[in-house]
């Protein structure tokens, strides 16, 4: 299976720039000022200010008394071989919880591993319940925003392989069951535009997903809403996309 080659999205650019900032800070134990960071990274000062704000909020850097930036506790935990797995899970969950509250929807992280879809973490609440998985997500990629987002990140052969292993069942009257039509839509899907599910998986639920590919790992960030809140879907999806950078950064470190 090969990944589809795509231009990076804005969250990917942000995560890459944030990594450059972190590498610069990590190589200067005594601290480095914002002016020094701008000089060493070549990042525009305005953009650098926004990145530093995000990195401080996420605990990756701290600002000491003289205004210089040093590495923060989150970075220390994620770069510890002994604690990394649990630290990463905790960090992703904390970010998901905050995203749930900011977009007003249940949110999910999903990955494509060994040819199958797996929802690895989610954040919901009584007021924002997660989707009832009435059909296994592994066999319903054709009908879900999560599945379609993951499939868009594969090459054509990878998509065909997945669809050959999972029959495209009609789950609602809106479900696409033609592999030709689905493949055409996946090919035409712009990488920077969220993938939508408008009651294709379950009547009464709408969803959106955006890619969070880190290296060779295929993943996506998704949200779900009851259909009576469908008018909020696109704006919520745009908010989700804009806030994907911290998740990408956590996965890339």
PDB file of C-alpha atoms in Angstrom:
ATOM      1  CA  UNK A   1       0.000   0.000   0.000  1.00  0.00           C
ATOM      2  CA  UNK A   2       1.322   3.441  -0.923  1.00  0.00           C
ATOM      3  CA  UNK A   3       0.169   6.816   0.287  1.00  0.00           C
ATOM      4  CA  UNK A   4      -1.411   9.225  -2.134  1.00  0.00           C
ATOM      5  CA  UNK A   5       0.921  12.137  -2.789  1.00  0.00           C
ATOM      6  CA  UNK A   6      -0.749  15.340  -1.722  1.00  0.00           C
ATOM      7  CA  UNK A   7       0.337  18.897  -1.011  1.00  0.00           C
ATOM      8  CA  UNK A   8       0.455  19.566   2.733  1.00  0.00           C
ATOM      9  CA  UNK A   9      -2.505  21.258   4.370  1.00  0.00           C
ATOM     10  CA  UNK A  10      -2.243  24.301   6.606  1.00  0.00           C
ATOM     11  CA  UNK A  11      -2.229  22.168   9.814  1.00  0.00           C
ATOM     12  CA  UNK A  12       0.641  20.125   8.356  1.00  0.00           C
ATOM     13  CA  UNK A  13       2.586  23.291   7.594  1.00  0.00           C
ATOM     14  CA  UNK A  14       1.953  24.510  11.139  1.00  0.00           C
ATOM     15  CA  UNK A  15       3.118  21.227  12.662  1.00  0.00           C
ATOM     16  CA  UNK A  16       6.263  21.222  10.512  1.00  0.00           C
ATOM     17  CA  UNK A  17       7.091  24.805  11.471  1.00  0.00           C
ATOM     18  CA  UNK A  18       6.391  24.012  15.137  1.00  0.00           C
ATOM     19  CA  UNK A  19       8.850  21.097  14.951  1.00  0.00           C
ATOM     20  CA  UNK A  20      11.500  23.449  13.590  1.00  0.00           C
ATOM     21  CA  UNK A  21      10.899  25.791  16.528  1.00  0.00           C
ATOM     22  CA  UNK A  22      11.093  22.913  19.031  1.00  0.00           C
ATOM     23  CA  UNK A  23      14.321  21.591  17.512  1.00  0.00           C
ATOM     24  CA  UNK A  24      15.862  25.048  17.813  1.00  0.00           C
ATOM     25  CA  UNK A  25      14.747  25.435  21.442  1.00  0.00           C
ATOM     26  CA  UNK A  26      15.925  21.907  22.340  1.00  0.00           C
ATOM     27  CA  UNK A  27      19.430  22.614  20.998  1.00  0.00           C
ATOM     28  CA  UNK A  28      19.757  25.684  23.209  1.00  0.00           C
ATOM     29  CA  UNK A  29      19.388  24.537  26.844  1.00  0.00           C
ATOM     30  CA  UNK A  30      20.060  28.066  28.092  1.00  0.00           C
ATOM     31  CA  UNK A  31      17.018  29.345  26.227  1.00  0.00           C
ATOM     32  CA  UNK A  32      16.445  31.314  23.044  1.00  0.00           C
ATOM     33  CA  UNK A  33      14.509  34.540  22.471  1.00  0.00           C
ATOM     34  CA  UNK A  34      11.778  34.994  19.883  1.00  0.00           C
ATOM     35  CA  UNK A  35      14.203  37.121  17.863  1.00  0.00           C
ATOM     36  CA  UNK A  36      16.728  34.290  17.986  1.00  0.00           C
ATOM     37  CA  UNK A  37      14.070  31.801  16.920  1.00  0.00           C
ATOM     38  CA  UNK A  38      13.062  33.978  13.978  1.00  0.00           C
ATOM     39  CA  UNK A  39      16.701  34.233  12.929  1.00  0.00           C
ATOM     40  CA  UNK A  40      17.459  30.523  13.242  1.00  0.00           C
ATOM     41  CA  UNK A  41      14.210  29.162  11.758  1.00  0.00           C
ATOM     42  CA  UNK A  42      13.498  31.807   9.120  1.00  0.00           C
ATOM     43  CA  UNK A  43       9.828  31.822  10.166  1.00  0.00           C
ATOM     44  CA  UNK A  44       7.997  35.123   9.768  1.00  0.00           C
ATOM     45  CA  UNK A  45       7.753  36.924  13.168  1.00  0.00           C
ATOM     46  CA  UNK A  46       3.952  37.147  13.033  1.00  0.00           C
ATOM     47  CA  UNK A  47       3.602  33.444  12.306  1.00  0.00           C
ATOM     48  CA  UNK A  48       6.258  32.636  14.898  1.00  0.00           C
ATOM     49  CA  UNK A  49       4.269  34.500  17.568  1.00  0.00           C
ATOM     50  CA  UNK A  50       1.198  32.352  16.825  1.00  0.00           C
ATOM     51  CA  UNK A  51       3.269  29.151  16.893  1.00  0.00           C
ATOM     52  CA  UNK A  52       4.872  30.075  20.210  1.00  0.00           C
ATOM     53  CA  UNK A  53       1.444  30.826  21.665  1.00  0.00           C
ATOM     54  CA  UNK A  54       0.276  27.362  20.653  1.00  0.00           C
ATOM     55  CA  UNK A  55       3.464  25.691  21.913  1.00  0.00           C
ATOM     56  CA  UNK A  56       3.174  27.403  25.288  1.00  0.00           C
ATOM     57  CA  UNK A  57      -0.505  26.480  25.595  1.00  0.00           C
ATOM     58  CA  UNK A  58       0.308  22.841  24.808  1.00  0.00           C
ATOM     59  CA  UNK A  59       3.221  22.762  27.278  1.00  0.00           C
ATOM     60  CA  UNK A  60       5.954  22.176  24.674  1.00  0.00           C
ATOM     61  CA  UNK A  61       7.872  25.330  25.587  1.00  0.00           C
ATOM     62  CA  UNK A  62       8.032  27.609  28.601  1.00  0.00           C
ATOM     63  CA  UNK A  63       9.084  31.239  28.819  1.00  0.00           C
ATOM     64  CA  UNK A  64      11.592  32.020  31.563  1.00  0.00           C
ATOM     65  CA  UNK A  65      12.171  35.275  33.438  1.00  0.00           C
ATOM     66  CA  UNK A  66      14.357  36.925  30.792  1.00  0.00           C
ATOM     67  CA  UNK A  67      11.791  36.194  28.075  1.00  0.00           C
ATOM     68  CA  UNK A  68      13.730  33.329  26.500  1.00  0.00           C
ATOM     69  CA  UNK A  69      12.034  30.051  25.586  1.00  0.00           C
ATOM     70  CA  UNK A  70      13.082  26.652  26.975  1.00  0.00           C
ATOM     71  CA  UNK A  71      11.632  23.172  26.529  1.00  0.00           C
ATOM     72  CA  UNK A  72       8.465  22.409  28.492  1.00  0.00           C
ATOM     73  CA  UNK A  73       7.187  19.439  30.460  1.00  0.00           C
ATOM     74  CA  UNK A  74       5.048  18.038  27.616  1.00  0.00           C
ATOM     75  CA  UNK A  75       8.057  17.782  25.310  1.00  0.00           C
ATOM     76  CA  UNK A  76      10.078  16.094  28.054  1.00  0.00           C
ATOM     77  CA  UNK A  77       7.365  13.451  28.583  1.00  0.00           C
ATOM     78  CA  UNK A  78       6.874  12.765  24.870  1.00  0.00           C
ATOM     79  CA  UNK A  79      10.601  12.346  24.241  1.00  0.00           C
ATOM     80  CA  UNK A  80      11.017   9.930  27.150  1.00  0.00           C
ATOM     81  CA  UNK A  81      11.232   6.402  25.719  1.00  0.00           C
ATOM     82  CA  UNK A  82       9.877   4.896  28.947  1.00  0.00           C
ATOM     83  CA  UNK A  83       6.811   7.140  29.191  1.00  0.00           C
ATOM     84  CA  UNK A  84       6.159   8.036  25.551  1.00  0.00           C
ATOM     85  CA  UNK A  85       3.212   5.747  24.750  1.00  0.00           C
ATOM     86  CA  UNK A  86       1.141   6.739  27.770  1.00  0.00           C
ATOM     87  CA  UNK A  87       2.249  10.370  27.566  1.00  0.00           C
ATOM     88  CA  UNK A  88       1.171  10.545  23.919  1.00  0.00           C
ATOM     89  CA  UNK A  89      -2.208   8.970  24.671  1.00  0.00           C
ATOM     90  CA  UNK A  90      -2.771  11.382  27.571  1.00  0.00           C
ATOM     91  CA  UNK A  91      -1.731  14.380  25.471  1.00  0.00           C
ATOM     92  CA  UNK A  92      -3.988  13.413  22.560  1.00  0.00           C
ATOM     93  CA  UNK A  93      -6.914  12.857  24.922  1.00  0.00           C
ATOM     94  CA  UNK A  94      -6.428  16.249  26.533  1.00  0.00           C
ATOM     95  CA  UNK A  95      -6.413  17.880  23.084  1.00  0.00           C
ATOM     96  CA  UNK A  96      -9.514  15.925  22.020  1.00  0.00           C
ATOM     97  CA  UNK A  97     -11.381  16.989  25.161  1.00  0.00           C
ATOM     98  CA  UNK A  98     -10.598  20.627  24.419  1.00  0.00           C
ATOM     99  CA  UNK A  99     -11.618  20.225  20.770  1.00  0.00           C
ATOM    100  CA  UNK A 100     -14.910  18.612  21.789  1.00  0.00           C
ATOM    101  CA  UNK A 101     -15.748  21.637  23.891  1.00  0.00           C
ATOM    102  CA  UNK A 102     -14.617  24.182  21.297  1.00  0.00           C
ATOM    103  CA  UNK A 103     -16.513  22.665  18.344  1.00  0.00           C
ATOM    104  CA  UNK A 104     -19.495  21.449  20.386  1.00  0.00           C
ATOM    105  CA  UNK A 105     -19.360  17.910  19.007  1.00  0.00           C
ATOM    106  CA  UNK A 106     -17.998  14.453  19.730  1.00  0.00           C
ATOM    107  CA  UNK A 107     -14.515  14.134  18.192  1.00  0.00           C
ATOM    108  CA  UNK A 108     -12.432  11.133  17.162  1.00  0.00           C
ATOM    109  CA  UNK A 109      -8.923  10.103  16.107  1.00  0.00           C
ATOM    110  CA  UNK A 110      -8.795   7.240  13.638  1.00  0.00           C
ATOM    111  CA  UNK A 111      -5.910   5.475  11.931  1.00  0.00           C
ATOM    112  CA  UNK A 112      -5.458   3.098   9.036  1.00  0.00           C
ATOM    113  CA  UNK A 113      -3.269   0.241  10.254  1.00  0.00           C
ATOM    114  CA  UNK A 114      -2.486  -2.989   8.392  1.00  0.00           C
ATOM    115  CA  UNK A 115      -5.302  -2.376   5.942  1.00  0.00           C
ATOM    116  CA  UNK A 116      -7.992  -1.715   8.544  1.00  0.00           C
ATOM    117  CA  UNK A 117      -9.705   1.306  10.120  1.00  0.00           C
ATOM    118  CA  UNK A 118      -9.370   1.808  13.855  1.00  0.00           C
ATOM    119  CA  UNK A 119     -10.860   4.578  16.004  1.00  0.00           C
ATOM    120  CA  UNK A 120      -8.068   4.882  18.552  1.00  0.00           C
ATOM    121  CA  UNK A 121      -9.415   7.662  20.797  1.00  0.00           C
ATOM    122  CA  UNK A 122     -12.472   9.861  21.113  1.00  0.00           C
ATOM    123  CA  UNK A 123     -13.978  12.523  23.342  1.00  0.00           C
ATOM    124  CA  UNK A 124     -17.711  12.813  23.904  1.00  0.00           C
ATOM    125  CA  UNK A 125     -20.103  13.851  26.655  1.00  0.00           C
ATOM    126  CA  UNK A 126     -23.762  13.324  27.591  1.00  0.00           C
ATOM    127  CA  UNK A 127     -24.608  16.453  25.595  1.00  0.00           C
ATOM    128  CA  UNK A 128     -22.344  15.407  22.693  1.00  0.00           C
ATOM    129  CA  UNK A 129     -22.562  11.592  22.455  1.00  0.00           C
ATOM    130  CA  UNK A 130     -20.397   9.590  20.092  1.00  0.00           C
ATOM    131  CA  UNK A 131     -21.861   7.801  17.090  1.00  0.00           C
ATOM    132  CA  UNK A 132     -23.582   4.489  17.778  1.00  0.00           C
ATOM    133  CA  UNK A 133     -21.345   2.028  15.894  1.00  0.00           C
ATOM    134  CA  UNK A 134     -24.216  -0.064  14.600  1.00  0.00           C
ATOM    135  CA  UNK A 135     -22.075  -1.345  11.724  1.00  0.00           C
ATOM    136  CA  UNK A 136     -18.378  -2.012  12.340  1.00  0.00           C
ATOM    137  CA  UNK A 137     -16.362   0.986  11.145  1.00  0.00           C
ATOM    138  CA  UNK A 138     -13.832  -1.432   9.617  1.00  0.00           C
ATOM    139  CA  UNK A 139     -16.409  -2.598   7.079  1.00  0.00           C
ATOM    140  CA  UNK A 140     -18.148   0.724   6.430  1.00  0.00           C
ATOM    141  CA  UNK A 141     -15.385   3.015   5.164  1.00  0.00           C
ATOM    142  CA  UNK A 142     -17.460   3.794   2.070  1.00  0.00           C
ATOM    143  CA  UNK A 143     -20.187   5.356   4.235  1.00  0.00           C
ATOM    144  CA  UNK A 144     -18.302   7.255   6.946  1.00  0.00           C
ATOM    145  CA  UNK A 145     -16.383  10.519   6.920  1.00  0.00           C
ATOM    146  CA  UNK A 146     -13.613   8.736   8.826  1.00  0.00           C
ATOM    147  CA  UNK A 147     -13.365   5.954   6.266  1.00  0.00           C
ATOM    148  CA  UNK A 148     -13.462   8.242   3.267  1.00  0.00           C
ATOM    149  CA  UNK A 149     -10.850  10.562   4.765  1.00  0.00           C
ATOM    150  CA  UNK A 150      -8.505   7.645   5.367  1.00  0.00           C
ATOM    151  CA  UNK A 151      -9.102   6.220   1.894  1.00  0.00           C
ATOM    152  CA  UNK A 152      -8.327   9.578   0.246  1.00  0.00           C
ATOM    153  CA  UNK A 153      -4.838   9.321   1.746  1.00  0.00           C
ATOM    154  CA  UNK A 154      -4.131   6.010  -0.008  1.00  0.00           C
ATOM    155  CA  UNK A 155      -3.175   5.614  -3.646  1.00  0.00           C
ATOM    156  CA  UNK A 156      -5.659   4.170  -6.150  1.00  0.00           C
ATOM    157  CA  UNK A 157      -4.408   0.613  -5.667  1.00  0.00           C
ATOM    158  CA  UNK A 158      -4.705   0.915  -1.890  1.00  0.00           C
ATOM    159  CA  UNK A 159      -8.292   2.102  -2.163  1.00  0.00           C
ATOM    160  CA  UNK A 160      -9.257  -0.684  -4.555  1.00  0.00           C
ATOM    161  CA  UNK A 161      -7.640  -3.240  -2.261  1.00  0.00           C
ATOM    162  CA  UNK A 162      -9.673  -2.012   0.707  1.00  0.00           C
ATOM    163  CA  UNK A 163     -12.955  -1.989  -1.202  1.00  0.00           C
ATOM    164  CA  UNK A 164     -12.255  -5.478  -2.552  1.00  0.00           C
ATOM    165  CA  UNK A 165     -12.013  -6.753   1.018  1.00  0.00           C
ATOM    166  CA  UNK A 166     -15.090  -4.929   2.339  1.00  0.00           C
ATOM    167  CA  UNK A 167     -18.417  -5.141   0.519  1.00  0.00           C
ATOM    168  CA  UNK A 168     -20.107  -1.755   0.087  1.00  0.00           C
ATOM    169  CA  UNK A 169     -23.415  -2.383   1.823  1.00  0.00           C
ATOM    170  CA  UNK A 170     -26.271   0.118   1.656  1.00  0.00           C
ATOM    171  CA  UNK A 171     -26.628   1.443   5.215  1.00  0.00           C
ATOM    172  CA  UNK A 172     -29.063   4.291   4.494  1.00  0.00           C
ATOM    173  CA  UNK A 173     -30.765   5.662   1.398  1.00  0.00           C
ATOM    174  CA  UNK A 174     -27.799   8.057   0.996  1.00  0.00           C
ATOM    175  CA  UNK A 175     -25.033   5.430   1.081  1.00  0.00           C
ATOM    176  CA  UNK A 176     -22.872   5.166  -2.025  1.00  0.00           C
ATOM    177  CA  UNK A 177     -22.656   1.519  -3.084  1.00  0.00           C
ATOM    178  CA  UNK A 178     -20.941   1.957  -6.453  1.00  0.00           C
ATOM    179  CA  UNK A 179     -17.198   1.514  -6.141  1.00  0.00           C
ATOM    180  CA  UNK A 180     -16.754   3.410  -9.408  1.00  0.00           C
ATOM    181  CA  UNK A 181     -18.652   6.439  -8.063  1.00  0.00           C
ATOM    182  CA  UNK A 182     -16.910   6.303  -4.687  1.00  0.00           C
ATOM    183  CA  UNK A 183     -13.442   6.042  -6.223  1.00  0.00           C
ATOM    184  CA  UNK A 184     -14.243   8.991  -8.502  1.00  0.00           C
ATOM    185  CA  UNK A 185     -15.310  11.117  -5.542  1.00  0.00           C
ATOM    186  CA  UNK A 186     -12.284  10.125  -3.481  1.00  0.00           C
ATOM    187  CA  UNK A 187      -9.971  11.051  -6.342  1.00  0.00           C
ATOM    188  CA  UNK A 188     -11.649  14.469  -6.688  1.00  0.00           C
ATOM    189  CA  UNK A 189     -11.586  15.223  -2.945  1.00  0.00           C
ATOM    190  CA  UNK A 190      -9.327  18.265  -2.287  1.00  0.00           C
ATOM    191  CA  UNK A 191      -6.855  17.444   0.539  1.00  0.00           C
ATOM    192  CA  UNK A 192      -7.571  20.723   2.349  1.00  0.00           C
ATOM    193  CA  UNK A 193     -11.382  20.297   2.349  1.00  0.00           C
ATOM    194  CA  UNK A 194     -13.047  18.213   5.098  1.00  0.00           C
ATOM    195  CA  UNK A 195     -14.742  14.976   4.002  1.00  0.00           C
ATOM    196  CA  UNK A 196     -18.426  14.894   4.938  1.00  0.00           C
ATOM    197  CA  UNK A 197     -20.908  12.135   5.783  1.00  0.00           C
ATOM    198  CA  UNK A 198     -24.468  13.423   5.458  1.00  0.00           C
ATOM    199  CA  UNK A 199     -26.476  10.547   6.942  1.00  0.00           C
ATOM    200  CA  UNK A 200     -24.658   7.999   4.788  1.00  0.00           C
ATOM    201  CA  UNK A 201     -23.658   5.816   7.747  1.00  0.00           C
ATOM    202  CA  UNK A 202     -26.594   6.400  10.087  1.00  0.00           C
ATOM    203  CA  UNK A 203     -29.897   8.229   9.758  1.00  0.00           C
ATOM    204  CA  UNK A 204     -29.912  11.179  12.144  1.00  0.00           C
ATOM    205  CA  UNK A 205     -26.130  11.734  12.199  1.00  0.00           C
ATOM    206  CA  UNK A 206     -23.759  13.900  10.143  1.00  0.00           C
ATOM    207  CA  UNK A 207     -19.964  13.756  10.344  1.00  0.00           C
ATOM    208  CA  UNK A 208     -16.820  15.417   9.013  1.00  0.00           C
ATOM    209  CA  UNK A 209     -13.175  14.359   8.939  1.00  0.00           C
ATOM    210  CA  UNK A 210      -9.800  15.936   8.134  1.00  0.00           C
ATOM    211  CA  UNK A 211      -6.463  14.154   7.544  1.00  0.00           C
ATOM    212  CA  UNK A 212      -3.774  14.059  10.235  1.00  0.00           C
ATOM    213  CA  UNK A 213      -1.061  12.108   8.456  1.00  0.00           C
ATOM    214  CA  UNK A 214       2.260  12.078  10.307  1.00  0.00           C
ATOM    215  CA  UNK A 215       5.079  10.538   8.277  1.00  0.00           C
ATOM    216  CA  UNK A 216       3.900   7.211   6.855  1.00  0.00           C
ATOM    217  CA  UNK A 217       1.034   6.933   9.359  1.00  0.00           C
ATOM    218  CA  UNK A 218      -2.411   7.516   7.829  1.00  0.00           C
ATOM    219  CA  UNK A 219      -4.883   9.099  10.225  1.00  0.00           C
ATOM    220  CA  UNK A 220      -7.765  11.501  10.512  1.00  0.00           C
ATOM    221  CA  UNK A 221      -9.533  13.723  12.988  1.00  0.00           C
ATOM    222  CA  UNK A 222     -13.325  13.610  12.857  1.00  0.00           C
ATOM    223  CA  UNK A 223     -16.470  14.942  14.501  1.00  0.00           C
ATOM    224  CA  UNK A 224     -20.119  13.903  14.607  1.00  0.00           C
ATOM    225  CA  UNK A 225     -23.322  15.862  15.155  1.00  0.00           C
ATOM    226  CA  UNK A 226     -27.015  14.981  15.333  1.00  0.00           C
ATOM    227  CA  UNK A 227     -28.725  15.901  12.082  1.00  0.00           C
ATOM    228  CA  UNK A 228     -30.653  18.742  13.730  1.00  0.00           C
ATOM    229  CA  UNK A 229     -27.257  20.481  14.083  1.00  0.00           C
ATOM    230  CA  UNK A 230     -26.270  19.849  10.455  1.00  0.00           C
ATOM    231  CA  UNK A 231     -26.210  23.610   9.844  1.00  0.00           C
ATOM    232  CA  UNK A 232     -23.127  23.751  12.120  1.00  0.00           C
ATOM    233  CA  UNK A 233     -21.238  20.948  10.365  1.00  0.00           C
ATOM    234  CA  UNK A 234     -19.122  22.890   7.881  1.00  0.00           C
ATOM    235  CA  UNK A 235     -18.088  25.565  10.343  1.00  0.00           C
ATOM    236  CA  UNK A 236     -17.291  22.931  12.974  1.00  0.00           C
ATOM    237  CA  UNK A 237     -15.242  21.002  10.398  1.00  0.00           C
ATOM    238  CA  UNK A 238     -13.274  24.132   9.509  1.00  0.00           C
ATOM    239  CA  UNK A 239     -12.561  24.717  13.206  1.00  0.00           C
ATOM    240  CA  UNK A 240     -11.452  21.102  13.519  1.00  0.00           C
ATOM    241  CA  UNK A 241      -9.096  21.503  10.564  1.00  0.00           C
ATOM    242  CA  UNK A 242      -7.583  24.707  11.931  1.00  0.00           C
ATOM    243  CA  UNK A 243      -6.931  23.017  15.285  1.00  0.00           C
ATOM    244  CA  UNK A 244      -5.430  19.791  13.942  1.00  0.00           C
ATOM    245  CA  UNK A 245      -1.826  21.052  14.219  1.00  0.00           C
ATOM    246  CA  UNK A 246      -1.356  20.217  17.951  1.00  0.00           C
ATOM    247  CA  UNK A 247      -2.450  16.617  17.304  1.00  0.00           C
ATOM    248  CA  UNK A 248      -0.126  16.319  14.334  1.00  0.00           C
ATOM    249  CA  UNK A 249       2.715  17.744  16.381  1.00  0.00           C
ATOM    250  CA  UNK A 250       2.163  15.283  19.241  1.00  0.00           C
ATOM    251  CA  UNK A 251       2.172  12.364  16.797  1.00  0.00           C
ATOM    252  CA  UNK A 252       5.276  13.590  14.973  1.00  0.00           C
ATOM    253  CA  UNK A 253       7.533  14.106  18.006  1.00  0.00           C
TER     254      UNK A 253
END
